[in-house]
PDB file of N, CA and C in Angstrom:
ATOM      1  N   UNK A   1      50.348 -55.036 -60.251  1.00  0.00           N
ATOM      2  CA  UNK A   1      50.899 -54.082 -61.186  1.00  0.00           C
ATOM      3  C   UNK A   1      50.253 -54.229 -62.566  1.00  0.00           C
ATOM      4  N   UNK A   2      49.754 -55.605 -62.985  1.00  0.00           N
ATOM      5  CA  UNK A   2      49.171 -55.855 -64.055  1.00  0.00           C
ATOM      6  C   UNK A   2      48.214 -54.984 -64.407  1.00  0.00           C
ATOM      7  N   UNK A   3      47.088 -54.814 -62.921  1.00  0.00           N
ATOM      8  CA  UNK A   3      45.652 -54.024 -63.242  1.00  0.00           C
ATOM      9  C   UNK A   3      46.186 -52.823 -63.573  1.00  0.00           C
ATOM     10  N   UNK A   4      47.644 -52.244 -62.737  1.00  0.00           N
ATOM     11  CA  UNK A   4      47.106 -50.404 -63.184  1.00  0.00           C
ATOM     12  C   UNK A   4      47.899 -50.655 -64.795  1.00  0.00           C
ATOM     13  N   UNK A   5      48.625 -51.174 -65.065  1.00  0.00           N
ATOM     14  CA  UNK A   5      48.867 -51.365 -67.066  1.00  0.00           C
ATOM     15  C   UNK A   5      47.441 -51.249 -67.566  1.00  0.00           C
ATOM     16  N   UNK A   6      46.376 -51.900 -67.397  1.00  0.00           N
ATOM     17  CA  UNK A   6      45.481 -51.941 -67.891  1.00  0.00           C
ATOM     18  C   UNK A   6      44.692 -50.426 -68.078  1.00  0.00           C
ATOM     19  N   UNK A   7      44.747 -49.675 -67.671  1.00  0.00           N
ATOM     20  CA  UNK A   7      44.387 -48.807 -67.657  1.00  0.00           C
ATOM     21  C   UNK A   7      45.226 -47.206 -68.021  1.00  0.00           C
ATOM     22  N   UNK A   8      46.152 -47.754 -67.846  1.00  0.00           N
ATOM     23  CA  UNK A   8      47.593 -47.019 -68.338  1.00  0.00           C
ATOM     24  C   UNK A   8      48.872 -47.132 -69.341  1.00  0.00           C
ATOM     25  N   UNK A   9      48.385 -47.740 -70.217  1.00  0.00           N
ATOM     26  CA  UNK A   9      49.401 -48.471 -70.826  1.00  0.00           C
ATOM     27  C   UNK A   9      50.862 -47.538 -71.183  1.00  0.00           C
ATOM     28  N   UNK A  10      51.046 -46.380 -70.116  1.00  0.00           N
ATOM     29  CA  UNK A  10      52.192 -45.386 -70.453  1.00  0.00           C
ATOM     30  C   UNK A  10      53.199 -46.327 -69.556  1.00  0.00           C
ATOM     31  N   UNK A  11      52.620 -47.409 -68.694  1.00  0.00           N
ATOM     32  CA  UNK A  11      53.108 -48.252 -68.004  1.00  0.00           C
ATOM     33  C   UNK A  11      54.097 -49.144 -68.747  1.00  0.00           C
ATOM     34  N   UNK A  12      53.692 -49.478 -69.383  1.00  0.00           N
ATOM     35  CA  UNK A  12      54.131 -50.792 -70.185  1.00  0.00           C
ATOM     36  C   UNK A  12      55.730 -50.794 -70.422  1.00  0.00           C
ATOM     37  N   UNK A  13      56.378 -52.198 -70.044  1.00  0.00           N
ATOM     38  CA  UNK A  13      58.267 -52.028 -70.317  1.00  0.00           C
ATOM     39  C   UNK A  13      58.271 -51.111 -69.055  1.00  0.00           C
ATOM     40  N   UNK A  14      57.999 -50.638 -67.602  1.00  0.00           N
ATOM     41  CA  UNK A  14      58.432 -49.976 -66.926  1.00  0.00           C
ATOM     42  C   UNK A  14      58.225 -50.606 -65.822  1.00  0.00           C
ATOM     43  N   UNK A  15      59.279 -50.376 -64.908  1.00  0.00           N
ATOM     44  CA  UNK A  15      59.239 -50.795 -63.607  1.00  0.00           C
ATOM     45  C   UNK A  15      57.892 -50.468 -62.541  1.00  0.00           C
ATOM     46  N   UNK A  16      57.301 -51.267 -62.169  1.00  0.00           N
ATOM     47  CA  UNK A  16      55.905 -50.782 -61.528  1.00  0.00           C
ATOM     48  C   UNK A  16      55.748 -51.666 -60.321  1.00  0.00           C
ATOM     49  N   UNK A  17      55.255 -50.806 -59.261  1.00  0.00           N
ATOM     50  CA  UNK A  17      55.402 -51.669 -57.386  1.00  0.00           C
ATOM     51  C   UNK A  17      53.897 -50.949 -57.491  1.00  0.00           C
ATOM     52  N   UNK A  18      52.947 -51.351 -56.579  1.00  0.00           N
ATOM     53  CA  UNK A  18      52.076 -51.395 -56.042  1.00  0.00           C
ATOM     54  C   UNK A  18      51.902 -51.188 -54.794  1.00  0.00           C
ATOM     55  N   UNK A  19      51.543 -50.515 -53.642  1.00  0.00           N
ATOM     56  CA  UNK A  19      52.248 -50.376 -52.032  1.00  0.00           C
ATOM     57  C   UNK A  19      50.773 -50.565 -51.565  1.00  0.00           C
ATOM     58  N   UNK A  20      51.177 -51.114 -50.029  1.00  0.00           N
ATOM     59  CA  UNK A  20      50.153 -51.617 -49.092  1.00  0.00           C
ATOM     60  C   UNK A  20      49.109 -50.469 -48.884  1.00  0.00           C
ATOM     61  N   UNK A  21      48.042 -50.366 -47.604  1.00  0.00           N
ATOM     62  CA  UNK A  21      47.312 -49.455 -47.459  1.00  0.00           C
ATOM     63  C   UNK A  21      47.824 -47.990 -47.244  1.00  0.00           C
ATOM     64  N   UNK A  22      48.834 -48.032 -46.222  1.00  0.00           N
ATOM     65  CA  UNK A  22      49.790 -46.981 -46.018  1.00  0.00           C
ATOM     66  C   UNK A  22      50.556 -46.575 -46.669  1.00  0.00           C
ATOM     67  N   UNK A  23      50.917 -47.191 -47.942  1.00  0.00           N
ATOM     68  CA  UNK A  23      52.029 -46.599 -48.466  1.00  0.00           C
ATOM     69  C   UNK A  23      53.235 -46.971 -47.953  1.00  0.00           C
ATOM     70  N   UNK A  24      53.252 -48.524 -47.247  1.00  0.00           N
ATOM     71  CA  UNK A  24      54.853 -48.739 -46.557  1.00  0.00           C
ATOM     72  C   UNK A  24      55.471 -49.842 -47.101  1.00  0.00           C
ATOM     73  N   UNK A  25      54.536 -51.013 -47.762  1.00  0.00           N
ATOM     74  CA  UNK A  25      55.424 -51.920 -48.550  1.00  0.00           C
ATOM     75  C   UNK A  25      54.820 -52.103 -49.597  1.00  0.00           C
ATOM     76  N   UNK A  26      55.639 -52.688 -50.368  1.00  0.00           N
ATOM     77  CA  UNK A  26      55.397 -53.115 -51.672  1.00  0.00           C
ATOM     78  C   UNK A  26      54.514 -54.361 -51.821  1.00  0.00           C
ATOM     79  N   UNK A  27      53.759 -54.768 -52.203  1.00  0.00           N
ATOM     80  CA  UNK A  27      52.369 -56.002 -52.226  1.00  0.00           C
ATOM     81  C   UNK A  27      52.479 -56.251 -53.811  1.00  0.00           C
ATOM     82  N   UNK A  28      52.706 -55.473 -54.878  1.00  0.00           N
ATOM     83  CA  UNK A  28      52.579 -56.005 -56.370  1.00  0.00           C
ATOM     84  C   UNK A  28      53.854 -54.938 -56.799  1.00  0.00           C
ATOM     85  N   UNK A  29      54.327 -56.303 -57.597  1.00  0.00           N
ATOM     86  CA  UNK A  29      55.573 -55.337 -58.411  1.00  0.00           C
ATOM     87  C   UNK A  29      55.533 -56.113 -59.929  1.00  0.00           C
ATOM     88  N   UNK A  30      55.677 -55.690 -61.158  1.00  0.00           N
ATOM     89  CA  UNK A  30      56.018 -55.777 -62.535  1.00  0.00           C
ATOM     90  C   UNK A  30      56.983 -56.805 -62.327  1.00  0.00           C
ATOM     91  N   UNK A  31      57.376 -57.149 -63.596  1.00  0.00           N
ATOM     92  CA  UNK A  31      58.721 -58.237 -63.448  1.00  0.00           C
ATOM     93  C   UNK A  31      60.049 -57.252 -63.611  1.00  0.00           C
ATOM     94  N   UNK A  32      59.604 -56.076 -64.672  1.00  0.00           N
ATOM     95  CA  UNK A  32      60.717 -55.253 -64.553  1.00  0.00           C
ATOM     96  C   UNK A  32      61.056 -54.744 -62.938  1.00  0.00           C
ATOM     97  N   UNK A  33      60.213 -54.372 -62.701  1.00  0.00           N
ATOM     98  CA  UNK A  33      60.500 -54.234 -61.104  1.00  0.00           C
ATOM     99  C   UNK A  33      61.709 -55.537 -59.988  1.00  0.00           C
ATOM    100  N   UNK A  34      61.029 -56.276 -60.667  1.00  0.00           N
ATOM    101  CA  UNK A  34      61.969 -57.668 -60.135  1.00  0.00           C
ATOM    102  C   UNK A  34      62.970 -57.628 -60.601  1.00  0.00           C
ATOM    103  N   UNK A  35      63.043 -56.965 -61.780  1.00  0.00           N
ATOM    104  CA  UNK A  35      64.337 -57.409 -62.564  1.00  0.00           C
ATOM    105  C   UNK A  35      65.716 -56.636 -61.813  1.00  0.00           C
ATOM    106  N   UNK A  36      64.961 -54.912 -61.328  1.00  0.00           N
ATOM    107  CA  UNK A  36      65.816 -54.353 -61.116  1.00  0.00           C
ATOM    108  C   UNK A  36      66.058 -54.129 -59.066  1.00  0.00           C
ATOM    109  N   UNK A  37      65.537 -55.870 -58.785  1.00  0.00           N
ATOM    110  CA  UNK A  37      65.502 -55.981 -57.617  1.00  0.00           C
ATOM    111  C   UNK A  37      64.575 -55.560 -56.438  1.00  0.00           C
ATOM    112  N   UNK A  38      63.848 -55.382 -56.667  1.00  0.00           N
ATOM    113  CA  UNK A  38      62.304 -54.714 -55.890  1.00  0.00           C
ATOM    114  C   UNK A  38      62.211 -56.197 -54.912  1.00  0.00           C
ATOM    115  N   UNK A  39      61.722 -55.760 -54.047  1.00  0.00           N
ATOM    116  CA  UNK A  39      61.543 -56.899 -53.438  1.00  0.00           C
ATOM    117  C   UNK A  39      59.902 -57.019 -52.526  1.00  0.00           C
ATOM    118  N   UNK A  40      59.308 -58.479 -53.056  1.00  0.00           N
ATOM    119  CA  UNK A  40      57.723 -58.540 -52.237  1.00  0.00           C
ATOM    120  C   UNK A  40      57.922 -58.018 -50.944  1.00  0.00           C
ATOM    121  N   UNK A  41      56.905 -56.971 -50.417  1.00  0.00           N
ATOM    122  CA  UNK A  41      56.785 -57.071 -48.999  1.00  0.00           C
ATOM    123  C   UNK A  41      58.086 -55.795 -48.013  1.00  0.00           C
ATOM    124  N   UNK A  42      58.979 -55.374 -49.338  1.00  0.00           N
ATOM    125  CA  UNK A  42      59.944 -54.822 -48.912  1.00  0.00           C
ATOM    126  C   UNK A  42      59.545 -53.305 -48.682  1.00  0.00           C
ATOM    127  N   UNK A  43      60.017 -52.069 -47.298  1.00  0.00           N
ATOM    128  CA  UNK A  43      59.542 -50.833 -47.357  1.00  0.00           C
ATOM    129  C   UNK A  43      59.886 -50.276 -48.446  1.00  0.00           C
ATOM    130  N   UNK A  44      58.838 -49.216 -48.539  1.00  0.00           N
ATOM    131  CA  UNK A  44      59.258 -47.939 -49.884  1.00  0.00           C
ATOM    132  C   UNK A  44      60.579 -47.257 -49.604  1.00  0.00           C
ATOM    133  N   UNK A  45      60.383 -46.911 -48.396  1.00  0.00           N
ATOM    134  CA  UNK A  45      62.020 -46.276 -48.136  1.00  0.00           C
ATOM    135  C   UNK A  45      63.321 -46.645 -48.676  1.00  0.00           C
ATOM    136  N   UNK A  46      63.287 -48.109 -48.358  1.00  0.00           N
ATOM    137  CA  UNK A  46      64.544 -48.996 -49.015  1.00  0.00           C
ATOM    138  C   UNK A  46      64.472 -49.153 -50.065  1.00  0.00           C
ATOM    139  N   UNK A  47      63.339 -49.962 -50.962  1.00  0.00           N
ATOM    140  CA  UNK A  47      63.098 -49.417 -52.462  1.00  0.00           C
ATOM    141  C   UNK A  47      63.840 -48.030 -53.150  1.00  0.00           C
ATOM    142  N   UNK A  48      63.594 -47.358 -52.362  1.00  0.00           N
ATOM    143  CA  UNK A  48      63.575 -45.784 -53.244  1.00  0.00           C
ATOM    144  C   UNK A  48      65.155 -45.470 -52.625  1.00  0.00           C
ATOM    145  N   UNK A  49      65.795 -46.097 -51.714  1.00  0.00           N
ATOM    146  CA  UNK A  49      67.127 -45.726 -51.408  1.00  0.00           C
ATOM    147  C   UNK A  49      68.452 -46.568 -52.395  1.00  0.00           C
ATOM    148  N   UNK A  50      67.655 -48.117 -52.675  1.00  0.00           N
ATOM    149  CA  UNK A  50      68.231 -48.477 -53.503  1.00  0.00           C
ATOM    150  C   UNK A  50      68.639 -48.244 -55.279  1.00  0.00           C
ATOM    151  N   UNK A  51      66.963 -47.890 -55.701  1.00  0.00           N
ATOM    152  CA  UNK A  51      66.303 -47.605 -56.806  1.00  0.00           C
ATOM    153  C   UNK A  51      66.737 -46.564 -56.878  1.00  0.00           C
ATOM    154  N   UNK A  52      67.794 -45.661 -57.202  1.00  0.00           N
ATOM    155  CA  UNK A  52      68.296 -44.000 -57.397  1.00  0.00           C
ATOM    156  C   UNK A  52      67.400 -43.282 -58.201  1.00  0.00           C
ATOM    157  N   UNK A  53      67.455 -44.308 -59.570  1.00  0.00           N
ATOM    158  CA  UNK A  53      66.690 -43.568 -60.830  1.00  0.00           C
ATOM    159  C   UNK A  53      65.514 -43.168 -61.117  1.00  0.00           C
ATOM    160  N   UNK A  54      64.377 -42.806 -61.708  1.00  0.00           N
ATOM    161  CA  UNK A  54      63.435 -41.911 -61.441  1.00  0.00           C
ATOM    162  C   UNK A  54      62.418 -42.970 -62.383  1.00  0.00           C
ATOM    163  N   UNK A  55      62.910 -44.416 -63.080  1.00  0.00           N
ATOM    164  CA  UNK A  55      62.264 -45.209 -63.603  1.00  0.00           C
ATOM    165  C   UNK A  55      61.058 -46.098 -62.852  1.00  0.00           C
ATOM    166  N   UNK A  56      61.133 -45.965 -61.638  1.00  0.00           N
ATOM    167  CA  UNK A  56      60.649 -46.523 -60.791  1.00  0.00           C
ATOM    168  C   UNK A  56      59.286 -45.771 -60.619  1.00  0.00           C
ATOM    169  N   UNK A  57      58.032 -46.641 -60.917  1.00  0.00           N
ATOM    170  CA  UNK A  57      56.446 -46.026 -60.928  1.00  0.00           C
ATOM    171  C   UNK A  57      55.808 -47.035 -59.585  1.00  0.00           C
ATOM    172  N   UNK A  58      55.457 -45.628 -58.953  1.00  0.00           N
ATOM    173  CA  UNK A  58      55.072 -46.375 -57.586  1.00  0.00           C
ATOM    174  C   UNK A  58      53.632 -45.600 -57.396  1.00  0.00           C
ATOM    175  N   UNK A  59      52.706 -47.111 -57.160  1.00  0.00           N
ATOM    176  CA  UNK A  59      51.562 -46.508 -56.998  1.00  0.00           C
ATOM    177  C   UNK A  59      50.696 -47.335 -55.968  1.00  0.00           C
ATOM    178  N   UNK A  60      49.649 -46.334 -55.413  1.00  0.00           N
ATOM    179  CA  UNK A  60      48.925 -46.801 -53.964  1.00  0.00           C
ATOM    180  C   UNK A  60      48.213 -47.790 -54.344  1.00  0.00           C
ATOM    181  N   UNK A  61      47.868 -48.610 -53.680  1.00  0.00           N
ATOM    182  CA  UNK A  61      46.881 -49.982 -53.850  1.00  0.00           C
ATOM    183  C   UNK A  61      45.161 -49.459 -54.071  1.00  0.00           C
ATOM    184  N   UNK A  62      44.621 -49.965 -54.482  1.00  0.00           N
ATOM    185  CA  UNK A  62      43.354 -48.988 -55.554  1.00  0.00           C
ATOM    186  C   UNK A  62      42.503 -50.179 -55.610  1.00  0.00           C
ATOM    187  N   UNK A  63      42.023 -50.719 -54.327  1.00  0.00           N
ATOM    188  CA  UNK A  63      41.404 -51.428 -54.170  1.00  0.00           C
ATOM    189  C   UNK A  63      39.796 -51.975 -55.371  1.00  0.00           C
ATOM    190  N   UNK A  64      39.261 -50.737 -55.622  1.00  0.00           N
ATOM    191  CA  UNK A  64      37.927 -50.464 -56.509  1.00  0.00           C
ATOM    192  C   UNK A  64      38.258 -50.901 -57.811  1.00  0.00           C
ATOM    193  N   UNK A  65      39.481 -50.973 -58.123  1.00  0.00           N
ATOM    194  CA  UNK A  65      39.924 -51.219 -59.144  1.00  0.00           C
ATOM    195  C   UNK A  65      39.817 -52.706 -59.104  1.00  0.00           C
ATOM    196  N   UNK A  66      40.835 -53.152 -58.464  1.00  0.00           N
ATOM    197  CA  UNK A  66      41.297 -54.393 -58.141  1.00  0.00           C
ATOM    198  C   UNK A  66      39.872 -55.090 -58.247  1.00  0.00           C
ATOM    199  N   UNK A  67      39.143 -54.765 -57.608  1.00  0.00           N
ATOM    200  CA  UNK A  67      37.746 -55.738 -57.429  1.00  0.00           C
ATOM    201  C   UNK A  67      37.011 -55.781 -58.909  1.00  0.00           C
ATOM    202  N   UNK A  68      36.893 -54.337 -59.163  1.00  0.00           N
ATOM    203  CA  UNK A  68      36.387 -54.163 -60.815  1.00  0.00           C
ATOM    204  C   UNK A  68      37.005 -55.805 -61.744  1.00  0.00           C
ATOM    205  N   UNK A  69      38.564 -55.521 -61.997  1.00  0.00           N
ATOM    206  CA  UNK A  69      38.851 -56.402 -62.284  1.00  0.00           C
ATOM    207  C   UNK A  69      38.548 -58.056 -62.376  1.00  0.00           C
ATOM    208  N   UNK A  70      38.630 -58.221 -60.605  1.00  0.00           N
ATOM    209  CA  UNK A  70      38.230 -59.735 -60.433  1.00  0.00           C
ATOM    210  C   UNK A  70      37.091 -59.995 -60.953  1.00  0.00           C
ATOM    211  N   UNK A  71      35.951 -59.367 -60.358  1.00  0.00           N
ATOM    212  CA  UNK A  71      34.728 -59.307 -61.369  1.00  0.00           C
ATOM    213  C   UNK A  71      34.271 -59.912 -62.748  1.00  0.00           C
ATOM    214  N   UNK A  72      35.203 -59.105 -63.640  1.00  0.00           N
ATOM    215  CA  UNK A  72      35.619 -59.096 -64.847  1.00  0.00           C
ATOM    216  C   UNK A  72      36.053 -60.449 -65.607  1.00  0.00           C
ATOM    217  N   UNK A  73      37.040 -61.009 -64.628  1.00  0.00           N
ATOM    218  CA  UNK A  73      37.516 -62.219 -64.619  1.00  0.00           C
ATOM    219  C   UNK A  73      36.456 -62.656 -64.658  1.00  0.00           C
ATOM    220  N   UNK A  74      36.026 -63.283 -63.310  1.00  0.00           N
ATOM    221  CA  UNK A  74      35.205 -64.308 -62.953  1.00  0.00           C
ATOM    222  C   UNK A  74      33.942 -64.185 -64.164  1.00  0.00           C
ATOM    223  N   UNK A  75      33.298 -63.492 -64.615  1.00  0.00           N
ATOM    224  CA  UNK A  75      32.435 -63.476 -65.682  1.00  0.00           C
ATOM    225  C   UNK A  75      32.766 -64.125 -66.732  1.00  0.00           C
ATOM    226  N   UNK A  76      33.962 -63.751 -67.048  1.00  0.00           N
ATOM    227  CA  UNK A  76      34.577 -64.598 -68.398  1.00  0.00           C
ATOM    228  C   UNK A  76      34.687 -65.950 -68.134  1.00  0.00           C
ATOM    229  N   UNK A  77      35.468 -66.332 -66.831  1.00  0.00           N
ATOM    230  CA  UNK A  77      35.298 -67.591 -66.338  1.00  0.00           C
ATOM    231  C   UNK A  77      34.053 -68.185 -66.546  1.00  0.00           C
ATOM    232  N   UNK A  78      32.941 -67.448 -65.854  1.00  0.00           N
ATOM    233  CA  UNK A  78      31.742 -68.533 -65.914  1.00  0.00           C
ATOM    234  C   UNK A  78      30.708 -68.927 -67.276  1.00  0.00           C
ATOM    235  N   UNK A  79      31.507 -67.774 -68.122  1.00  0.00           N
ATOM    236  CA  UNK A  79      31.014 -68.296 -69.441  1.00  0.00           C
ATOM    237  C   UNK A  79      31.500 -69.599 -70.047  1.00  0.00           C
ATOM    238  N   UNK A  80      32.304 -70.328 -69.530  1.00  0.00           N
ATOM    239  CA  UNK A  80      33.269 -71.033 -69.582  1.00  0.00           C
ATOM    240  C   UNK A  80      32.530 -72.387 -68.795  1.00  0.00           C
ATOM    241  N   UNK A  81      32.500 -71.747 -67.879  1.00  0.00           N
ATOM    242  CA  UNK A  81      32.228 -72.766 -66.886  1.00  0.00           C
ATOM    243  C   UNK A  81      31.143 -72.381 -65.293  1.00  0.00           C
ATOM    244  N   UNK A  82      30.212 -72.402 -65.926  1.00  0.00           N
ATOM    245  CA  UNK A  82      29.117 -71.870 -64.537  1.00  0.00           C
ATOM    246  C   UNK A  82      28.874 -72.301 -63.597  1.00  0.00           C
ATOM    247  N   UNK A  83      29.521 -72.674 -63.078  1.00  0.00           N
ATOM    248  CA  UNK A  83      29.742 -73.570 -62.019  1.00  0.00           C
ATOM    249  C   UNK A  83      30.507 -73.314 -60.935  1.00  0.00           C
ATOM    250  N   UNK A  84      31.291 -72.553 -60.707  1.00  0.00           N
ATOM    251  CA  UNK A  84      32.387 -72.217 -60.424  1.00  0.00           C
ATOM    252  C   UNK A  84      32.052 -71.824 -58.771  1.00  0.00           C
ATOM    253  N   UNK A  85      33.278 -72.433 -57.929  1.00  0.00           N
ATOM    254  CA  UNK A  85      33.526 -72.045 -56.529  1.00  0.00           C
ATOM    255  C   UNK A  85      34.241 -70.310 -56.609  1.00  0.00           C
ATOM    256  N   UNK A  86      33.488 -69.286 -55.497  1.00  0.00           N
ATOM    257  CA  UNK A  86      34.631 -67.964 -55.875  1.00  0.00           C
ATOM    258  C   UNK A  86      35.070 -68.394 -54.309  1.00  0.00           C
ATOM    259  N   UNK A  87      36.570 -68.299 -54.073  1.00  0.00           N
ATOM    260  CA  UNK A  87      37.600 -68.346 -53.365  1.00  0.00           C
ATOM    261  C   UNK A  87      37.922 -67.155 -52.708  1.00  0.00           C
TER     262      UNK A  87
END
């Protein structure tokens, strides 16, 4: 949920889930998300049956992104330290 803030900051202070390839569970959620009970791994269905309110930002997993990111990381890392095992 962190990466799509980054790029969205209309995100920010809002409940945010992340969903698997299909669109059936949740894989990344915000802490607000936690806060208001989201649960890792849990279906969208139940999410969205529990979750009434319309605060809830649900978005598909965006793989290109995600990698962009790590990337990103790891560069900064190895300025740091060039050496580095990638995992």
């Amino acid at each position: 949920a962190s990466c799509e803030r980054v790029f969205d900051p209309s995100l920010e202070g809002r409940p945010v889930v992340v969903l698997s390839n299909n669109d059936g569970c949740v894989i990344a959620r915000s802490q607000e998300a936690k806060t208001i009970g989201v649960r890792m791994g849990e279906p969208i269905f139940k999410c969205k049956q529990r979750v009434k309110n319309d605060s809830l930002v649900i978005r598909s997993s965006n793989y290109t992104l995600y990698d962009d990111m790590s990337r990103r990381v790891v560069e900064s890392i190895r300025e740091f330290i060039p050496d580095i095992e990638i995992y």
